[in-house]
PDB file of C-alpha atoms in Angstrom:
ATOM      1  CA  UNK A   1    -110.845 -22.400-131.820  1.00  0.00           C
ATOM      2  CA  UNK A   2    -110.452 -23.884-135.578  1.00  0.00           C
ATOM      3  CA  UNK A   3    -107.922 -26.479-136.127  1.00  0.00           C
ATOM      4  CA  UNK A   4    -105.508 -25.364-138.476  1.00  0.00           C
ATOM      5  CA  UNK A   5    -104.563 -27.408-141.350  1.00  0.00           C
ATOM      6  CA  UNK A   6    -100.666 -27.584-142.433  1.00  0.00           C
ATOM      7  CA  UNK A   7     -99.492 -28.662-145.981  1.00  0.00           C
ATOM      8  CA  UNK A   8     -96.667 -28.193-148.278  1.00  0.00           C
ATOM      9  CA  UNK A   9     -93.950 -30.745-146.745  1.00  0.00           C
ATOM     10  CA  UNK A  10     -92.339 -33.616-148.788  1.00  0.00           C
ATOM     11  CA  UNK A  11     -88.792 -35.290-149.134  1.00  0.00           C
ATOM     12  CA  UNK A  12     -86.344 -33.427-150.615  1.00  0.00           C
ATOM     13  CA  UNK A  13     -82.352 -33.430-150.626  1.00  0.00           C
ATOM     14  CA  UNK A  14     -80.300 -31.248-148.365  1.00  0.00           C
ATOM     15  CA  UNK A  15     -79.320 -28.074-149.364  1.00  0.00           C
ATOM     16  CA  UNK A  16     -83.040 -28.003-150.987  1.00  0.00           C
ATOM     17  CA  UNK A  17     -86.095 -25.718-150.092  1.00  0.00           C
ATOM     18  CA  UNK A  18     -89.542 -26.238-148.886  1.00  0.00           C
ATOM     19  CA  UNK A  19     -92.568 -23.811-148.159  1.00  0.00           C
ATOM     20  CA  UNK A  20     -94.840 -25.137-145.595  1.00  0.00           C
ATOM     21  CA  UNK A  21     -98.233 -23.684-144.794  1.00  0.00           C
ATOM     22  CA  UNK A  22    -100.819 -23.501-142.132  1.00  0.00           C
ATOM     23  CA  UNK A  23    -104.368 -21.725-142.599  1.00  0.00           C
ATOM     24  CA  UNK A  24    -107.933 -21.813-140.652  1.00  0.00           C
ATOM     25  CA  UNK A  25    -110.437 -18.893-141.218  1.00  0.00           C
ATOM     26  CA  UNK A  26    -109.810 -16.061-139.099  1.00  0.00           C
ATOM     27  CA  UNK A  27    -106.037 -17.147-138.435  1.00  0.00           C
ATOM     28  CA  UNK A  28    -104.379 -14.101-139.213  1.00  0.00           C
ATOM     29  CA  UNK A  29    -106.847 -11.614-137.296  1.00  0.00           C
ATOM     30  CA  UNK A  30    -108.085 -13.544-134.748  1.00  0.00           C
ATOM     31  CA  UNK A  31    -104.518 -15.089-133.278  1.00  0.00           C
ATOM     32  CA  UNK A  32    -101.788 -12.765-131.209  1.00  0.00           C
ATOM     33  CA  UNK A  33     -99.319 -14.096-133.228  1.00  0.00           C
ATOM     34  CA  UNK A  34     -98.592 -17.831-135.070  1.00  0.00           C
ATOM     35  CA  UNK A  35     -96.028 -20.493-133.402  1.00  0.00           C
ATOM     36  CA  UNK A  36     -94.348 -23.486-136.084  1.00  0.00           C
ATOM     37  CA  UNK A  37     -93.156 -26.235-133.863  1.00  0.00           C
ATOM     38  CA  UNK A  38     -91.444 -29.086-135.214  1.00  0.00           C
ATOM     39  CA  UNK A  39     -91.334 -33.187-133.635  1.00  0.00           C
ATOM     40  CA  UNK A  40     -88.402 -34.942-134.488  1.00  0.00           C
ATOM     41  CA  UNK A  41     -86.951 -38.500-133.299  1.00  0.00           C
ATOM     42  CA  UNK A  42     -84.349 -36.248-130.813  1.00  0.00           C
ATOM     43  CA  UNK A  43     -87.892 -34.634-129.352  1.00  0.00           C
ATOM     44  CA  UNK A  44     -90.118 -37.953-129.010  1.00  0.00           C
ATOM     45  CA  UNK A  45     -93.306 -36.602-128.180  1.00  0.00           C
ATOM     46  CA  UNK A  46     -92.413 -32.866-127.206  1.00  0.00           C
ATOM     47  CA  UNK A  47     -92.876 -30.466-130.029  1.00  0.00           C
ATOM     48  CA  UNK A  48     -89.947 -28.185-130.199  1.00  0.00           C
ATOM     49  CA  UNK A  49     -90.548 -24.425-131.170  1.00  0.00           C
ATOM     50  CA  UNK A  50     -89.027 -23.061-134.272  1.00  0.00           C
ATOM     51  CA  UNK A  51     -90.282 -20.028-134.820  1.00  0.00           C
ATOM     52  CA  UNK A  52     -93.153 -17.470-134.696  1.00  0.00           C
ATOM     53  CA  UNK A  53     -94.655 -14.537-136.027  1.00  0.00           C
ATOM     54  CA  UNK A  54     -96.412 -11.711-134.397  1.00  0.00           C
ATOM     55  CA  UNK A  55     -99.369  -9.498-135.793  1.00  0.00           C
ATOM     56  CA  UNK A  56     -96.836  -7.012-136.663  1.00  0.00           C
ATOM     57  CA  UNK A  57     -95.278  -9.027-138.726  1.00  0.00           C
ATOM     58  CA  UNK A  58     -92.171  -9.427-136.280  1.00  0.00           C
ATOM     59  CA  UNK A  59     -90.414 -12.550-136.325  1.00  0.00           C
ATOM     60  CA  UNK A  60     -88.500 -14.345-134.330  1.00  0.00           C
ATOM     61  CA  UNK A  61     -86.433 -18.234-134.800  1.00  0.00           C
ATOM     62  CA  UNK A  62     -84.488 -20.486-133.019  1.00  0.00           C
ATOM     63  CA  UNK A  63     -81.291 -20.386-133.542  1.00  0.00           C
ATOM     64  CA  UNK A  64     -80.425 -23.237-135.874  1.00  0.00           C
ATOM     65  CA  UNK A  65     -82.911 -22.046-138.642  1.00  0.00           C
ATOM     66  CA  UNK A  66     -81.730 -18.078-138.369  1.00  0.00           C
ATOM     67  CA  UNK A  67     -80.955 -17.337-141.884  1.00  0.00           C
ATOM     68  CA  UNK A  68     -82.133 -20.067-143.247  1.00  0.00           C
ATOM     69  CA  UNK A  69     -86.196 -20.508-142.399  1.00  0.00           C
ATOM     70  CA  UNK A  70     -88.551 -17.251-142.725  1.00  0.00           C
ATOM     71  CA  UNK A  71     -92.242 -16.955-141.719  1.00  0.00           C
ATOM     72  CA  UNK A  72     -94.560 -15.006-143.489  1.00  0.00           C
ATOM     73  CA  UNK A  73     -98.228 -14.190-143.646  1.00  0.00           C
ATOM     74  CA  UNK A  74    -101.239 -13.288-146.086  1.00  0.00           C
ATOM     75  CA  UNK A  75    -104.069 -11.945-144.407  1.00  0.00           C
ATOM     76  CA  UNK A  76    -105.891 -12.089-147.475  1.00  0.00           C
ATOM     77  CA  UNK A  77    -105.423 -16.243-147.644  1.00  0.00           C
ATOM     78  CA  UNK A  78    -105.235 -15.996-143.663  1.00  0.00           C
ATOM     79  CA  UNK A  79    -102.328 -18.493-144.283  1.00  0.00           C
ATOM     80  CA  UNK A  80     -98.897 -18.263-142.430  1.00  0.00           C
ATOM     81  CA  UNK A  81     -95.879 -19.777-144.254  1.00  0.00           C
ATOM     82  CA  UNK A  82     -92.628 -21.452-143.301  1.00  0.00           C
ATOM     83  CA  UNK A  83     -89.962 -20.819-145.908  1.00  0.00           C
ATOM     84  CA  UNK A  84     -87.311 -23.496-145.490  1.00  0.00           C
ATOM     85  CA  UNK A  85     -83.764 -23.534-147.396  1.00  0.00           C
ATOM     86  CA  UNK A  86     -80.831 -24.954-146.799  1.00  0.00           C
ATOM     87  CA  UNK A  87     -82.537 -27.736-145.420  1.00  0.00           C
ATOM     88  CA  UNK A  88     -80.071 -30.157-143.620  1.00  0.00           C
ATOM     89  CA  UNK A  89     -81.228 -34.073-142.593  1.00  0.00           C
ATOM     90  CA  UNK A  90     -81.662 -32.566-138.858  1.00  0.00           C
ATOM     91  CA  UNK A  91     -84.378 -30.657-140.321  1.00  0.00           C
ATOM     92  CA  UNK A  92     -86.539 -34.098-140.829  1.00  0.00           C
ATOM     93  CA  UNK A  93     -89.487 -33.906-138.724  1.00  0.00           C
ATOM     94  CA  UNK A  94     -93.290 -33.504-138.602  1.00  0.00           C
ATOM     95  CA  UNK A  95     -93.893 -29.076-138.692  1.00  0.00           C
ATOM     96  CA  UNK A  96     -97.164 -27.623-136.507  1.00  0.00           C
ATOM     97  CA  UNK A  97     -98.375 -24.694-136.410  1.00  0.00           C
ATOM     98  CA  UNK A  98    -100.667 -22.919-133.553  1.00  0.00           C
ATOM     99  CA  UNK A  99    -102.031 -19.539-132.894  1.00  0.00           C
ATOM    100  CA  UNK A 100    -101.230 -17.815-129.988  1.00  0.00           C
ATOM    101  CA  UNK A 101    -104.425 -17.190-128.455  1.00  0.00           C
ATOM    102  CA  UNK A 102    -102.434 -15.216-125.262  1.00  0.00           C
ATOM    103  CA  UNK A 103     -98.917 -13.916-125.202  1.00  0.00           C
ATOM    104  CA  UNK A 104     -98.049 -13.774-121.688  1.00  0.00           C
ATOM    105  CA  UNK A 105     -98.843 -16.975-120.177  1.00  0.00           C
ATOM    106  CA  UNK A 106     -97.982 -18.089-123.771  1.00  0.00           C
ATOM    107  CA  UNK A 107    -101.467 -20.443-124.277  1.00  0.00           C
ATOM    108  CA  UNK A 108    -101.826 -22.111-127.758  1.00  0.00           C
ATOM    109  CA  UNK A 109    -104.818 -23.033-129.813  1.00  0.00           C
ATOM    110  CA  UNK A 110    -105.358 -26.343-131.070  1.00  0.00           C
ATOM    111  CA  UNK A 111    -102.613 -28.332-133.040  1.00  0.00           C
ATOM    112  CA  UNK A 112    -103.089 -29.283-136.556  1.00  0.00           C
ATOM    113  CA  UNK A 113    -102.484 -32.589-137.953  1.00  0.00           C
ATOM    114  CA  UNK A 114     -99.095 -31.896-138.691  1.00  0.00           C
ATOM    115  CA  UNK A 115     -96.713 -32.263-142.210  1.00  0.00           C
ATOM    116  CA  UNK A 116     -93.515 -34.315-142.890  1.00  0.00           C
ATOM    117  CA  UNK A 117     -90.858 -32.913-143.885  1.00  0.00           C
ATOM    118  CA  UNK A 118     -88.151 -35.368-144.777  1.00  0.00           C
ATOM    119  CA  UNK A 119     -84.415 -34.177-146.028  1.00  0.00           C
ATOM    120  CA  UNK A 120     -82.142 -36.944-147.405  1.00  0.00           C
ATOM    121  CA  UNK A 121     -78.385 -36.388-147.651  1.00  0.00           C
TER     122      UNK A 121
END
């Protein structure tokens, strides 16, 4: 399984917006779906989940980003996004993303390196 490679985060003020994405080759058709997990300070090590996207195109999120983060995909780019607004300080933390490689046990590909995402009152 590739690696894949996140980008896009920054500092920016809350109440801002941020797109984040993740891309490897074969992302989009290869993986049952795409997980973004975020690490925060609150989370130490663990990687908390914030939302994924299926093959279909369904999404689902955890509840504090509902209505305010939405994942996307281009197949053509096999790049997922995270679209981030409203961003709040508790939104500061490093975003992953991983393909599901099996739904049901739930079994993840490789992490990426990660991007910071920093929100400043």
């Amino acid at each position: 399984r590739v690696q894949p490679v996140e980008s896009g985060g920054g500092s920016v003020q809350a109440g801002g917006s941020l797109r984040l994405s993740c891309t490897a080759p074969g992302f989009t058709s290869n993986c049952r779906g795409v997980d973004w997990y975020r690490r925060t300070r609150a989370t130490g090590e663990a990687r908390a989940w914030v939302g994924s996207i299926t093959t279909d195109g369904a999404t689902e999120y955890v509840e504090p980003v509902k209505g305010r983060f939405t994942i996307s995909k281009d197949k053509a780019k096999d790049t997922v996004y995270l679209q981030m607004n409203s961003l709040t300080p508790e939104d500061t933390a490093m975003y992953f993303c991983a393909c599901v490689i099996t739904l049901l046990p739930r079994y993840l590909g490789p992490w990426g390196q990660g991007t910071q995402v920093t929100v400043y009152a």
